[in-house]
């Protein structure tokens, strides 16, 4: 195996790994809103890309579809797009988790506030004399 | 019935105008969304003027409060006035969780406009006015009188039941 072939293999595996991560993150995104079935399409697209990477890409490599001079560009572009997909979905996951955590905190605070409010019933304003101060 | 009232306040008498508005509020719970001054400032300010703030629940979106100070029981802290998603989540939680007569006071639209695009704030206002109306919550929106010529204020006037000056 030449150095170029080894480099292509490493990039290929890395791309595959990034696509797997992107597929996991895209499925997590769907779990945040299961009512929206169309969100599942992103996950299905990622699975299709994985199949593409796993079979077609390897075939391309074997049969030298694009010619040796175009191959590095092809590999690198695919790696970069996989990286961007994984990074983008990861970031979206983080945002959604943050909103979920924020929602939890908000719910807890509202509940505590209402519990406290039910214990003591006070007027909105105190006496007028105090207000004048 | 849930009403939407837009108050245009003279910037020179902002605090006295605010006091007048707050003292006229009659509700079981007052949801105070502040982008203008921090929760701690308003807490001290209303207490010093003799208000019983036990019925106030604040959403502080000034983004100026330190993380370790964010444990106030009657306040949800949003990290920036630009974070409209978190503001919506907080309003939603309160709209659904609080029973009885509720009033939401937004202080102020002019401050939100400093941090967000006017179109975005227009859509945001339209969303929450309708959402709160459906939840039976009266809405009071404060804006500076000096912003009266802005397109968004005019659009908001059309969404409001009343427009007052303070």
PDB file of C-alpha atoms in Angstrom:
ATOM      1  CA  UNK A   1       0.000   0.000   0.000  1.00  0.00           C
ATOM      2  CA  UNK A   2       1.322   3.409  -0.900  1.00  0.00           C
ATOM      3  CA  UNK A   3       1.293   6.349   1.510  1.00  0.00           C
ATOM      4  CA  UNK A   4      -1.471   7.938  -0.537  1.00  0.00           C
ATOM      5  CA  UNK A   5      -3.626   4.841  -0.201  1.00  0.00           C
ATOM      6  CA  UNK A   6      -3.021   4.726   3.573  1.00  0.00           C
ATOM      7  CA  UNK A   7      -3.968   8.414   3.808  1.00  0.00           C
ATOM      8  CA  UNK A   8      -7.148   7.748   1.789  1.00  0.00           C
ATOM      9  CA  UNK A   9      -8.044   4.831   4.103  1.00  0.00           C
ATOM     10  CA  UNK A  10      -7.599   6.966   7.233  1.00  0.00           C
ATOM     11  CA  UNK A  11      -9.673   9.776   5.734  1.00  0.00           C
ATOM     12  CA  UNK A  12     -12.297   7.214   4.645  1.00  0.00           C
ATOM     13  CA  UNK A  13     -12.601   5.716   8.161  1.00  0.00           C
ATOM     14  CA  UNK A  14     -12.684   9.198   9.713  1.00  0.00           C
ATOM     15  CA  UNK A  15     -15.447  10.233   7.320  1.00  0.00           C
ATOM     16  CA  UNK A  16     -17.383   7.094   8.192  1.00  0.00           C
ATOM     17  CA  UNK A  17     -16.991   7.764  11.924  1.00  0.00           C
ATOM     18  CA  UNK A  18     -18.125  11.383  11.540  1.00  0.00           C
ATOM     19  CA  UNK A  19     -21.152  10.279   9.543  1.00  0.00           C
ATOM     20  CA  UNK A  20     -22.057   7.741  12.253  1.00  0.00           C
ATOM     21  CA  UNK A  21     -21.861  10.541  14.843  1.00  0.00           C
ATOM     22  CA  UNK A  22     -23.934  12.839  12.627  1.00  0.00           C
ATOM     23  CA  UNK A  23     -26.548  10.058  12.233  1.00  0.00           C
ATOM     24  CA  UNK A  24     -26.719   9.585  16.039  1.00  0.00           C
ATOM     25  CA  UNK A  25     -27.081  13.337  16.628  1.00  0.00           C
ATOM     26  CA  UNK A  26     -29.738  13.636  13.935  1.00  0.00           C
ATOM     27  CA  UNK A  27     -31.727  10.840  15.595  1.00  0.00           C
ATOM     28  CA  UNK A  28     -31.378  12.630  18.962  1.00  0.00           C
ATOM     29  CA  UNK A  29     -32.794  15.743  17.332  1.00  0.00           C
ATOM     30  CA  UNK A  30     -35.834  13.786  16.199  1.00  0.00           C
ATOM     31  CA  UNK A  31     -36.315  12.549  19.783  1.00  0.00           C
ATOM     32  CA  UNK A  32     -36.749  16.147  20.974  1.00  0.00           C
ATOM     33  CA  UNK A  33     -39.908  16.433  18.892  1.00  0.00           C
ATOM     34  CA  UNK A  34     -41.261  13.015  18.011  1.00  0.00           C
ATOM     35  CA  UNK A  35     -44.556  14.555  16.894  1.00  0.00           C
ATOM     36  CA  UNK A  36     -42.756  16.016  13.887  1.00  0.00           C
ATOM     37  CA  UNK A  37     -42.153  12.839  11.887  1.00  0.00           C
ATOM     38  CA  UNK A  38     -40.617  14.826   9.025  1.00  0.00           C
ATOM     39  CA  UNK A  39     -37.596  15.469  11.306  1.00  0.00           C
ATOM     40  CA  UNK A  40     -36.830  11.784  10.845  1.00  0.00           C
ATOM     41  CA  UNK A  41     -35.950  12.545   7.224  1.00  0.00           C
ATOM     42  CA  UNK A  42     -32.608  14.061   8.365  1.00  0.00           C
ATOM     43  CA  UNK A  43     -31.775  10.792  10.117  1.00  0.00           C
ATOM     44  CA  UNK A  44     -32.762   8.779   7.047  1.00  0.00           C
ATOM     45  CA  UNK A  45     -30.618  11.050   4.885  1.00  0.00           C
ATOM     46  CA  UNK A  46     -27.659  10.396   7.182  1.00  0.00           C
ATOM     47  CA  UNK A  47     -28.220   6.621   6.942  1.00  0.00           C
ATOM     48  CA  UNK A  48     -28.314   6.936   3.136  1.00  0.00           C
ATOM     49  CA  UNK A  49     -25.037   8.844   3.234  1.00  0.00           C
ATOM     50  CA  UNK A  50     -23.520   6.128   5.411  1.00  0.00           C
ATOM     51  CA  UNK A  51     -24.580   3.486   2.890  1.00  0.00           C
ATOM     52  CA  UNK A  52     -23.105   5.645   0.148  1.00  0.00           C
ATOM     53  CA  UNK A  53     -19.863   5.984   2.050  1.00  0.00           C
ATOM     54  CA  UNK A  54     -19.699   2.313   2.926  1.00  0.00           C
ATOM     55  CA  UNK A  55     -20.415   0.773  -0.483  1.00  0.00           C
ATOM     56  CA  UNK A  56     -20.177   3.258  -3.327  1.00  0.00           C
ATOM     57  CA  UNK A  57     -17.208   5.136  -2.011  1.00  0.00           C
ATOM     58  CA  UNK A  58     -15.198   1.961  -1.564  1.00  0.00           C
ATOM     59  CA  UNK A  59     -16.182   0.837  -5.081  1.00  0.00           C
ATOM     60  CA  UNK A  60     -15.115   4.192  -6.434  1.00  0.00           C
ATOM     61  CA  UNK A  61     -11.808   3.771  -4.727  1.00  0.00           C
ATOM     62  CA  UNK A  62     -11.275   0.283  -6.128  1.00  0.00           C
ATOM     63  CA  UNK A  63     -12.233   1.025  -9.731  1.00  0.00           C
ATOM     64  CA  UNK A  64     -10.644   4.442  -9.878  1.00  0.00           C
ATOM     65  CA  UNK A  65     -13.853   6.156 -11.073  1.00  0.00           C
ATOM     66  CA  UNK A  66     -12.542   9.676 -10.921  1.00  0.00           C
ATOM     67  CA  UNK A  67      -8.941   9.116 -11.785  1.00  0.00           C
ATOM     68  CA  UNK A  68      -6.093   9.417  -9.311  1.00  0.00           C
ATOM     69  CA  UNK A  69      -5.735  13.189  -9.770  1.00  0.00           C
ATOM     70  CA  UNK A  70      -9.326  13.938  -8.631  1.00  0.00           C
ATOM     71  CA  UNK A  71      -9.383  11.465  -5.767  1.00  0.00           C
ATOM     72  CA  UNK A  72      -7.715  13.551  -3.021  1.00  0.00           C
ATOM     73  CA  UNK A  73     -10.120  16.420  -3.598  1.00  0.00           C
ATOM     74  CA  UNK A  74     -13.086  14.040  -3.557  1.00  0.00           C
ATOM     75  CA  UNK A  75     -11.964  12.391  -0.305  1.00  0.00           C
ATOM     76  CA  UNK A  76     -11.173  15.659   1.424  1.00  0.00           C
ATOM     77  CA  UNK A  77     -14.468  17.267   0.360  1.00  0.00           C
ATOM     78  CA  UNK A  78     -16.394  14.306   1.698  1.00  0.00           C
ATOM     79  CA  UNK A  79     -14.427  14.426   4.950  1.00  0.00           C
ATOM     80  CA  UNK A  80     -15.052  18.164   5.339  1.00  0.00           C
ATOM     81  CA  UNK A  81     -18.784  17.821   4.669  1.00  0.00           C
ATOM     82  CA  UNK A  82     -19.043  14.917   7.140  1.00  0.00           C
ATOM     83  CA  UNK A  83     -17.216  16.986   9.736  1.00  0.00           C
ATOM     84  CA  UNK A  84     -19.563  19.919   9.180  1.00  0.00           C
ATOM     85  CA  UNK A  85     -22.631  17.670   9.422  1.00  0.00           C
ATOM     86  CA  UNK A  86     -21.421  16.074  12.666  1.00  0.00           C
ATOM     87  CA  UNK A  87     -20.444  19.456  14.132  1.00  0.00           C
ATOM     88  CA  UNK A  88     -23.715  21.131  13.096  1.00  0.00           C
ATOM     89  CA  UNK A  89     -25.898  18.346  14.510  1.00  0.00           C
ATOM     90  CA  UNK A  90     -23.819  18.220  17.706  1.00  0.00           C
ATOM     91  CA  UNK A  91     -24.266  21.946  18.158  1.00  0.00           C
ATOM     92  CA  UNK A  92     -28.035  21.669  17.528  1.00  0.00           C
ATOM     93  CA  UNK A  93     -28.208  18.873  20.105  1.00  0.00           C
ATOM     94  CA  UNK A  94     -26.435  21.077  22.643  1.00  0.00           C
ATOM     95  CA  UNK A  95     -28.890  23.921  22.026  1.00  0.00           C
ATOM     96  CA  UNK A  96     -31.907  21.647  22.376  1.00  0.00           C
ATOM     97  CA  UNK A  97     -30.501  20.123  25.587  1.00  0.00           C
ATOM     98  CA  UNK A  98     -29.905  23.627  26.916  1.00  0.00           C
ATOM     99  CA  UNK A  99     -33.514  24.573  26.177  1.00  0.00           C
ATOM    100  CA  UNK A 100     -34.687  21.382  27.906  1.00  0.00           C
ATOM    101  CA  UNK A 101     -32.563  22.151  30.978  1.00  0.00           C
ATOM    102  CA  UNK A 102     -33.811  25.753  30.921  1.00  0.00           C
ATOM    103  CA  UNK A 103     -37.424  24.518  30.668  1.00  0.00           C
ATOM    104  CA  UNK A 104     -36.841  22.226  33.667  1.00  0.00           C
ATOM    105  CA  UNK A 105     -35.413  25.076  35.760  1.00  0.00           C
ATOM    106  CA  UNK A 106     -38.295  27.346  34.719  1.00  0.00           C
ATOM    107  CA  UNK A 107     -40.895  24.681  35.636  1.00  0.00           C
ATOM    108  CA  UNK A 108     -39.264  24.100  39.030  1.00  0.00           C
ATOM    109  CA  UNK A 109     -39.118  27.811  39.818  1.00  0.00           C
ATOM    110  CA  UNK A 110     -42.722  28.403  38.730  1.00  0.00           C
ATOM    111  CA  UNK A 111     -43.874  25.464  40.886  1.00  0.00           C
ATOM    112  CA  UNK A 112     -41.963  26.710  43.954  1.00  0.00           C
ATOM    113  CA  UNK A 113     -43.312  30.221  43.388  1.00  0.00           C
ATOM    114  CA  UNK A 114     -46.905  28.965  43.184  1.00  0.00           C
ATOM    115  CA  UNK A 115     -46.475  26.774  46.276  1.00  0.00           C
ATOM    116  CA  UNK A 116     -45.210  29.820  48.179  1.00  0.00           C
ATOM    117  CA  UNK A 117     -48.026  31.979  46.819  1.00  0.00           C
ATOM    118  CA  UNK A 118     -50.698  29.527  47.942  1.00  0.00           C
ATOM    119  CA  UNK A 119     -49.291  29.604  51.495  1.00  0.00           C
ATOM    120  CA  UNK A 120     -49.575  33.354  51.889  1.00  0.00           C
ATOM    121  CA  UNK A 121     -52.230  35.528  50.294  1.00  0.00           C
ATOM    122  CA  UNK A 122     -51.180  39.157  50.450  1.00  0.00           C
ATOM    123  CA  UNK A 123     -52.483  42.261  48.657  1.00  0.00           C
ATOM    124  CA  UNK A 124     -50.445  43.512  45.696  1.00  0.00           C
ATOM    125  CA  UNK A 125     -49.716  46.795  47.436  1.00  0.00           C
ATOM    126  CA  UNK A 126     -49.159  47.604  51.056  1.00  0.00           C
ATOM    127  CA  UNK A 127     -50.822  50.536  52.777  1.00  0.00           C
ATOM    128  CA  UNK A 128     -50.967  53.826  50.927  1.00  0.00           C
ATOM    129  CA  UNK A 129     -48.981  55.552  53.647  1.00  0.00           C
ATOM    130  CA  UNK A 130     -46.030  53.308  52.912  1.00  0.00           C
ATOM    131  CA  UNK A 131     -46.366  54.023  49.221  1.00  0.00           C
ATOM    132  CA  UNK A 132     -46.070  57.766  49.775  1.00  0.00           C
ATOM    133  CA  UNK A 133     -42.654  57.241  51.356  1.00  0.00           C
TER     134      UNK A 133
ATOM    135  CA  UNK B   1     -61.149  39.348  29.562  1.00  0.00           C
ATOM    136  CA  UNK B   2     -57.480  39.407  28.574  1.00  0.00           C
ATOM    137  CA  UNK B   3     -56.457  42.753  27.156  1.00  0.00           C
ATOM    138  CA  UNK B   4     -53.315  44.014  25.506  1.00  0.00           C
ATOM    139  CA  UNK B   5     -52.265  47.511  26.483  1.00  0.00           C
ATOM    140  CA  UNK B   6     -49.347  49.409  25.025  1.00  0.00           C
ATOM    141  CA  UNK B   7     -47.867  52.096  27.263  1.00  0.00           C
ATOM    142  CA  UNK B   8     -45.658  54.772  25.751  1.00  0.00           C
ATOM    143  CA  UNK B   9     -43.477  56.178  28.501  1.00  0.00           C
ATOM    144  CA  UNK B  10     -41.611  59.446  28.533  1.00  0.00           C
ATOM    145  CA  UNK B  11     -37.933  58.443  28.951  1.00  0.00           C
ATOM    146  CA  UNK B  12     -37.310  61.331  31.349  1.00  0.00           C
ATOM    147  CA  UNK B  13     -39.944  60.055  33.798  1.00  0.00           C
ATOM    148  CA  UNK B  14     -39.475  56.383  33.132  1.00  0.00           C
ATOM    149  CA  UNK B  15     -39.406  55.138  36.724  1.00  0.00           C
ATOM    150  CA  UNK B  16     -42.309  57.269  37.925  1.00  0.00           C
ATOM    151  CA  UNK B  17     -44.303  56.159  34.877  1.00  0.00           C
ATOM    152  CA  UNK B  18     -43.427  52.559  35.637  1.00  0.00           C
ATOM    153  CA  UNK B  19     -44.519  52.966  39.264  1.00  0.00           C
ATOM    154  CA  UNK B  20     -47.866  54.397  38.187  1.00  0.00           C
ATOM    155  CA  UNK B  21     -48.467  51.469  35.855  1.00  0.00           C
ATOM    156  CA  UNK B  22     -47.389  48.814  38.355  1.00  0.00           C
ATOM    157  CA  UNK B  23     -49.475  50.313  41.169  1.00  0.00           C
ATOM    158  CA  UNK B  24     -52.560  50.134  38.941  1.00  0.00           C
ATOM    159  CA  UNK B  25     -52.134  46.400  38.273  1.00  0.00           C
ATOM    160  CA  UNK B  26     -54.760  44.142  39.789  1.00  0.00           C
ATOM    161  CA  UNK B  27     -54.045  40.488  39.313  1.00  0.00           C
ATOM    162  CA  UNK B  28     -53.315  37.321  41.284  1.00  0.00           C
ATOM    163  CA  UNK B  29     -49.912  37.013  39.644  1.00  0.00           C
ATOM    164  CA  UNK B  30     -47.821  39.626  37.853  1.00  0.00           C
ATOM    165  CA  UNK B  31     -45.316  38.225  35.373  1.00  0.00           C
ATOM    166  CA  UNK B  32     -42.670  40.896  34.939  1.00  0.00           C
ATOM    167  CA  UNK B  33     -40.418  40.418  31.905  1.00  0.00           C
ATOM    168  CA  UNK B  34     -37.505  42.791  32.284  1.00  0.00           C
ATOM    169  CA  UNK B  35     -34.932  43.564  29.637  1.00  0.00           C
ATOM    170  CA  UNK B  36     -34.348  47.027  31.022  1.00  0.00           C
ATOM    171  CA  UNK B  37     -33.171  46.641  34.618  1.00  0.00           C
ATOM    172  CA  UNK B  38     -32.023  43.574  36.483  1.00  0.00           C
ATOM    173  CA  UNK B  39     -34.216  41.568  38.838  1.00  0.00           C
ATOM    174  CA  UNK B  40     -32.159  42.676  41.849  1.00  0.00           C
ATOM    175  CA  UNK B  41     -32.546  46.341  40.971  1.00  0.00           C
ATOM    176  CA  UNK B  42     -36.327  46.031  40.485  1.00  0.00           C
ATOM    177  CA  UNK B  43     -36.706  43.893  43.600  1.00  0.00           C
ATOM    178  CA  UNK B  44     -35.060  46.574  45.750  1.00  0.00           C
ATOM    179  CA  UNK B  45     -36.796  49.387  43.882  1.00  0.00           C
ATOM    180  CA  UNK B  46     -40.334  48.041  44.363  1.00  0.00           C
ATOM    181  CA  UNK B  47     -39.662  47.026  47.972  1.00  0.00           C
ATOM    182  CA  UNK B  48     -38.337  50.493  48.773  1.00  0.00           C
ATOM    183  CA  UNK B  49     -41.567  51.961  47.364  1.00  0.00           C
ATOM    184  CA  UNK B  50     -43.671  49.754  49.644  1.00  0.00           C
ATOM    185  CA  UNK B  51     -44.844  47.212  47.097  1.00  0.00           C
ATOM    186  CA  UNK B  52     -45.558  43.680  48.157  1.00  0.00           C
ATOM    187  CA  UNK B  53     -43.763  41.759  45.449  1.00  0.00           C
ATOM    188  CA  UNK B  54     -44.740  38.274  46.604  1.00  0.00           C
ATOM    189  CA  UNK B  55     -47.150  38.118  43.640  1.00  0.00           C
ATOM    190  CA  UNK B  56     -44.467  39.136  41.166  1.00  0.00           C
ATOM    191  CA  UNK B  57     -42.629  36.585  39.111  1.00  0.00           C
ATOM    192  CA  UNK B  58     -39.742  38.012  37.125  1.00  0.00           C
ATOM    193  CA  UNK B  59     -38.152  36.929  33.884  1.00  0.00           C
ATOM    194  CA  UNK B  60     -34.827  38.744  33.892  1.00  0.00           C
ATOM    195  CA  UNK B  61     -33.405  38.868  30.368  1.00  0.00           C
ATOM    196  CA  UNK B  62     -30.913  41.657  30.961  1.00  0.00           C
ATOM    197  CA  UNK B  63     -28.122  39.074  30.904  1.00  0.00           C
ATOM    198  CA  UNK B  64     -26.226  41.080  33.515  1.00  0.00           C
ATOM    199  CA  UNK B  65     -26.750  38.851  36.539  1.00  0.00           C
ATOM    200  CA  UNK B  66     -23.865  36.611  37.526  1.00  0.00           C
ATOM    201  CA  UNK B  67     -24.491  32.868  37.432  1.00  0.00           C
ATOM    202  CA  UNK B  68     -23.989  32.435  41.197  1.00  0.00           C
ATOM    203  CA  UNK B  69     -26.639  35.084  41.833  1.00  0.00           C
ATOM    204  CA  UNK B  70     -29.262  33.344  39.715  1.00  0.00           C
ATOM    205  CA  UNK B  71     -30.909  31.403  42.530  1.00  0.00           C
ATOM    206  CA  UNK B  72     -33.699  33.907  43.255  1.00  0.00           C
ATOM    207  CA  UNK B  73     -36.871  31.855  43.831  1.00  0.00           C
ATOM    208  CA  UNK B  74     -39.246  34.196  41.986  1.00  0.00           C
ATOM    209  CA  UNK B  75     -37.118  34.877  38.930  1.00  0.00           C
ATOM    210  CA  UNK B  76     -36.036  33.031  35.817  1.00  0.00           C
ATOM    211  CA  UNK B  77     -32.805  34.353  34.342  1.00  0.00           C
ATOM    212  CA  UNK B  78     -32.321  34.436  30.583  1.00  0.00           C
ATOM    213  CA  UNK B  79     -28.721  34.958  29.507  1.00  0.00           C
ATOM    214  CA  UNK B  80     -29.372  37.679  26.929  1.00  0.00           C
ATOM    215  CA  UNK B  81     -32.177  39.891  25.555  1.00  0.00           C
ATOM    216  CA  UNK B  82     -31.382  38.244  22.214  1.00  0.00           C
ATOM    217  CA  UNK B  83     -32.365  34.831  23.505  1.00  0.00           C
ATOM    218  CA  UNK B  84     -36.019  35.061  22.497  1.00  0.00           C
ATOM    219  CA  UNK B  85     -36.408  31.260  22.538  1.00  0.00           C
ATOM    220  CA  UNK B  86     -35.661  31.080  26.265  1.00  0.00           C
ATOM    221  CA  UNK B  87     -37.895  34.085  26.934  1.00  0.00           C
ATOM    222  CA  UNK B  88     -40.704  32.268  25.080  1.00  0.00           C
ATOM    223  CA  UNK B  89     -40.074  29.055  27.053  1.00  0.00           C
ATOM    224  CA  UNK B  90     -40.232  30.981  30.348  1.00  0.00           C
ATOM    225  CA  UNK B  91     -43.428  32.815  29.342  1.00  0.00           C
ATOM    226  CA  UNK B  92     -44.932  29.532  28.194  1.00  0.00           C
ATOM    227  CA  UNK B  93     -44.171  27.806  31.510  1.00  0.00           C
ATOM    228  CA  UNK B  94     -45.800  30.654  33.415  1.00  0.00           C
ATOM    229  CA  UNK B  95     -48.791  30.857  31.080  1.00  0.00           C
ATOM    230  CA  UNK B  96     -49.498  27.180  31.547  1.00  0.00           C
ATOM    231  CA  UNK B  97     -48.505  26.822  35.201  1.00  0.00           C
ATOM    232  CA  UNK B  98     -50.114  29.829  36.860  1.00  0.00           C
ATOM    233  CA  UNK B  99     -53.836  29.761  37.595  1.00  0.00           C
ATOM    234  CA  UNK B 100     -56.051  32.758  38.366  1.00  0.00           C
ATOM    235  CA  UNK B 101     -55.895  36.275  36.990  1.00  0.00           C
ATOM    236  CA  UNK B 102     -52.501  36.930  35.445  1.00  0.00           C
ATOM    237  CA  UNK B 103     -50.903  39.986  33.962  1.00  0.00           C
ATOM    238  CA  UNK B 104     -47.715  40.037  31.944  1.00  0.00           C
ATOM    239  CA  UNK B 105     -45.696  43.227  31.859  1.00  0.00           C
ATOM    240  CA  UNK B 106     -42.965  43.563  29.250  1.00  0.00           C
ATOM    241  CA  UNK B 107     -40.330  46.149  30.207  1.00  0.00           C
ATOM    242  CA  UNK B 108     -39.543  47.155  27.575  1.00  0.00           C
ATOM    243  CA  UNK B 109     -39.996  46.716  23.866  1.00  0.00           C
ATOM    244  CA  UNK B 110     -37.522  49.539  23.227  1.00  0.00           C
ATOM    245  CA  UNK B 111     -34.747  47.636  25.039  1.00  0.00           C
ATOM    246  CA  UNK B 112     -35.491  44.433  23.127  1.00  0.00           C
ATOM    247  CA  UNK B 113     -35.222  46.481  19.938  1.00  0.00           C
ATOM    248  CA  UNK B 114     -31.689  47.486  20.868  1.00  0.00           C
ATOM    249  CA  UNK B 115     -30.594  43.859  20.749  1.00  0.00           C
ATOM    250  CA  UNK B 116     -32.848  42.376  18.073  1.00  0.00           C
ATOM    251  CA  UNK B 117     -33.979  43.099  14.572  1.00  0.00           C
ATOM    252  CA  UNK B 118     -37.309  44.988  14.437  1.00  0.00           C
ATOM    253  CA  UNK B 119     -38.889  42.315  12.230  1.00  0.00           C
ATOM    254  CA  UNK B 120     -37.914  39.567  14.674  1.00  0.00           C
ATOM    255  CA  UNK B 121     -39.363  41.541  17.594  1.00  0.00           C
ATOM    256  CA  UNK B 122     -42.515  42.193  15.545  1.00  0.00           C
ATOM    257  CA  UNK B 123     -43.025  38.462  15.009  1.00  0.00           C
ATOM    258  CA  UNK B 124     -42.103  37.683  18.618  1.00  0.00           C
ATOM    259  CA  UNK B 125     -44.625  40.258  19.942  1.00  0.00           C
ATOM    260  CA  UNK B 126     -47.326  38.971  17.636  1.00  0.00           C
ATOM    261  CA  UNK B 127     -46.662  35.406  18.820  1.00  0.00           C
ATOM    262  CA  UNK B 128     -46.717  36.133  22.526  1.00  0.00           C
ATOM    263  CA  UNK B 129     -49.662  38.567  22.423  1.00  0.00           C
ATOM    264  CA  UNK B 130     -51.778  35.882  20.750  1.00  0.00           C
ATOM    265  CA  UNK B 131     -50.431  33.112  22.965  1.00  0.00           C
ATOM    266  CA  UNK B 132     -51.145  35.097  26.146  1.00  0.00           C
ATOM    267  CA  UNK B 133     -54.564  36.181  24.893  1.00  0.00           C
ATOM    268  CA  UNK B 134     -55.517  32.541  24.360  1.00  0.00           C
ATOM    269  CA  UNK B 135     -54.222  31.695  27.851  1.00  0.00           C
ATOM    270  CA  UNK B 136     -56.371  34.471  29.353  1.00  0.00           C
ATOM    271  CA  UNK B 137     -53.399  36.630  30.362  1.00  0.00           C
ATOM    272  CA  UNK B 138     -53.566  40.412  30.054  1.00  0.00           C
ATOM    273  CA  UNK B 139     -50.469  41.914  28.493  1.00  0.00           C
ATOM    274  CA  UNK B 140     -48.911  45.281  29.169  1.00  0.00           C
ATOM    275  CA  UNK B 141     -46.117  46.330  26.855  1.00  0.00           C
ATOM    276  CA  UNK B 142     -43.918  49.284  27.695  1.00  0.00           C
ATOM    277  CA  UNK B 143     -42.090  51.274  25.055  1.00  0.00           C
ATOM    278  CA  UNK B 144     -40.369  54.628  24.991  1.00  0.00           C
ATOM    279  CA  UNK B 145     -42.414  57.500  23.695  1.00  0.00           C
ATOM    280  CA  UNK B 146     -39.454  58.466  21.531  1.00  0.00           C
ATOM    281  CA  UNK B 147     -39.894  55.237  19.542  1.00  0.00           C
ATOM    282  CA  UNK B 148     -43.392  56.206  18.465  1.00  0.00           C
ATOM    283  CA  UNK B 149     -42.389  56.743  14.843  1.00  0.00           C
ATOM    284  CA  UNK B 150     -40.918  53.287  14.512  1.00  0.00           C
ATOM    285  CA  UNK B 151     -42.811  50.938  12.272  1.00  0.00           C
ATOM    286  CA  UNK B 152     -42.958  48.213  14.903  1.00  0.00           C
ATOM    287  CA  UNK B 153     -44.716  50.488  17.426  1.00  0.00           C
ATOM    288  CA  UNK B 154     -47.359  51.247  14.817  1.00  0.00           C
ATOM    289  CA  UNK B 155     -47.808  47.559  14.101  1.00  0.00           C
ATOM    290  CA  UNK B 156     -48.063  46.910  17.827  1.00  0.00           C
ATOM    291  CA  UNK B 157     -50.671  49.623  18.201  1.00  0.00           C
ATOM    292  CA  UNK B 158     -52.843  47.682  15.776  1.00  0.00           C
ATOM    293  CA  UNK B 159     -52.434  44.531  17.875  1.00  0.00           C
ATOM    294  CA  UNK B 160     -53.257  46.311  21.156  1.00  0.00           C
ATOM    295  CA  UNK B 161     -56.665  46.970  22.659  1.00  0.00           C
ATOM    296  CA  UNK B 162     -55.494  50.241  24.195  1.00  0.00           C
ATOM    297  CA  UNK B 163     -52.605  52.644  23.770  1.00  0.00           C
ATOM    298  CA  UNK B 164     -51.800  54.860  26.759  1.00  0.00           C
ATOM    299  CA  UNK B 165     -49.122  57.348  27.704  1.00  0.00           C
ATOM    300  CA  UNK B 166     -47.444  57.446  31.078  1.00  0.00           C
TER     301      UNK B 166
END
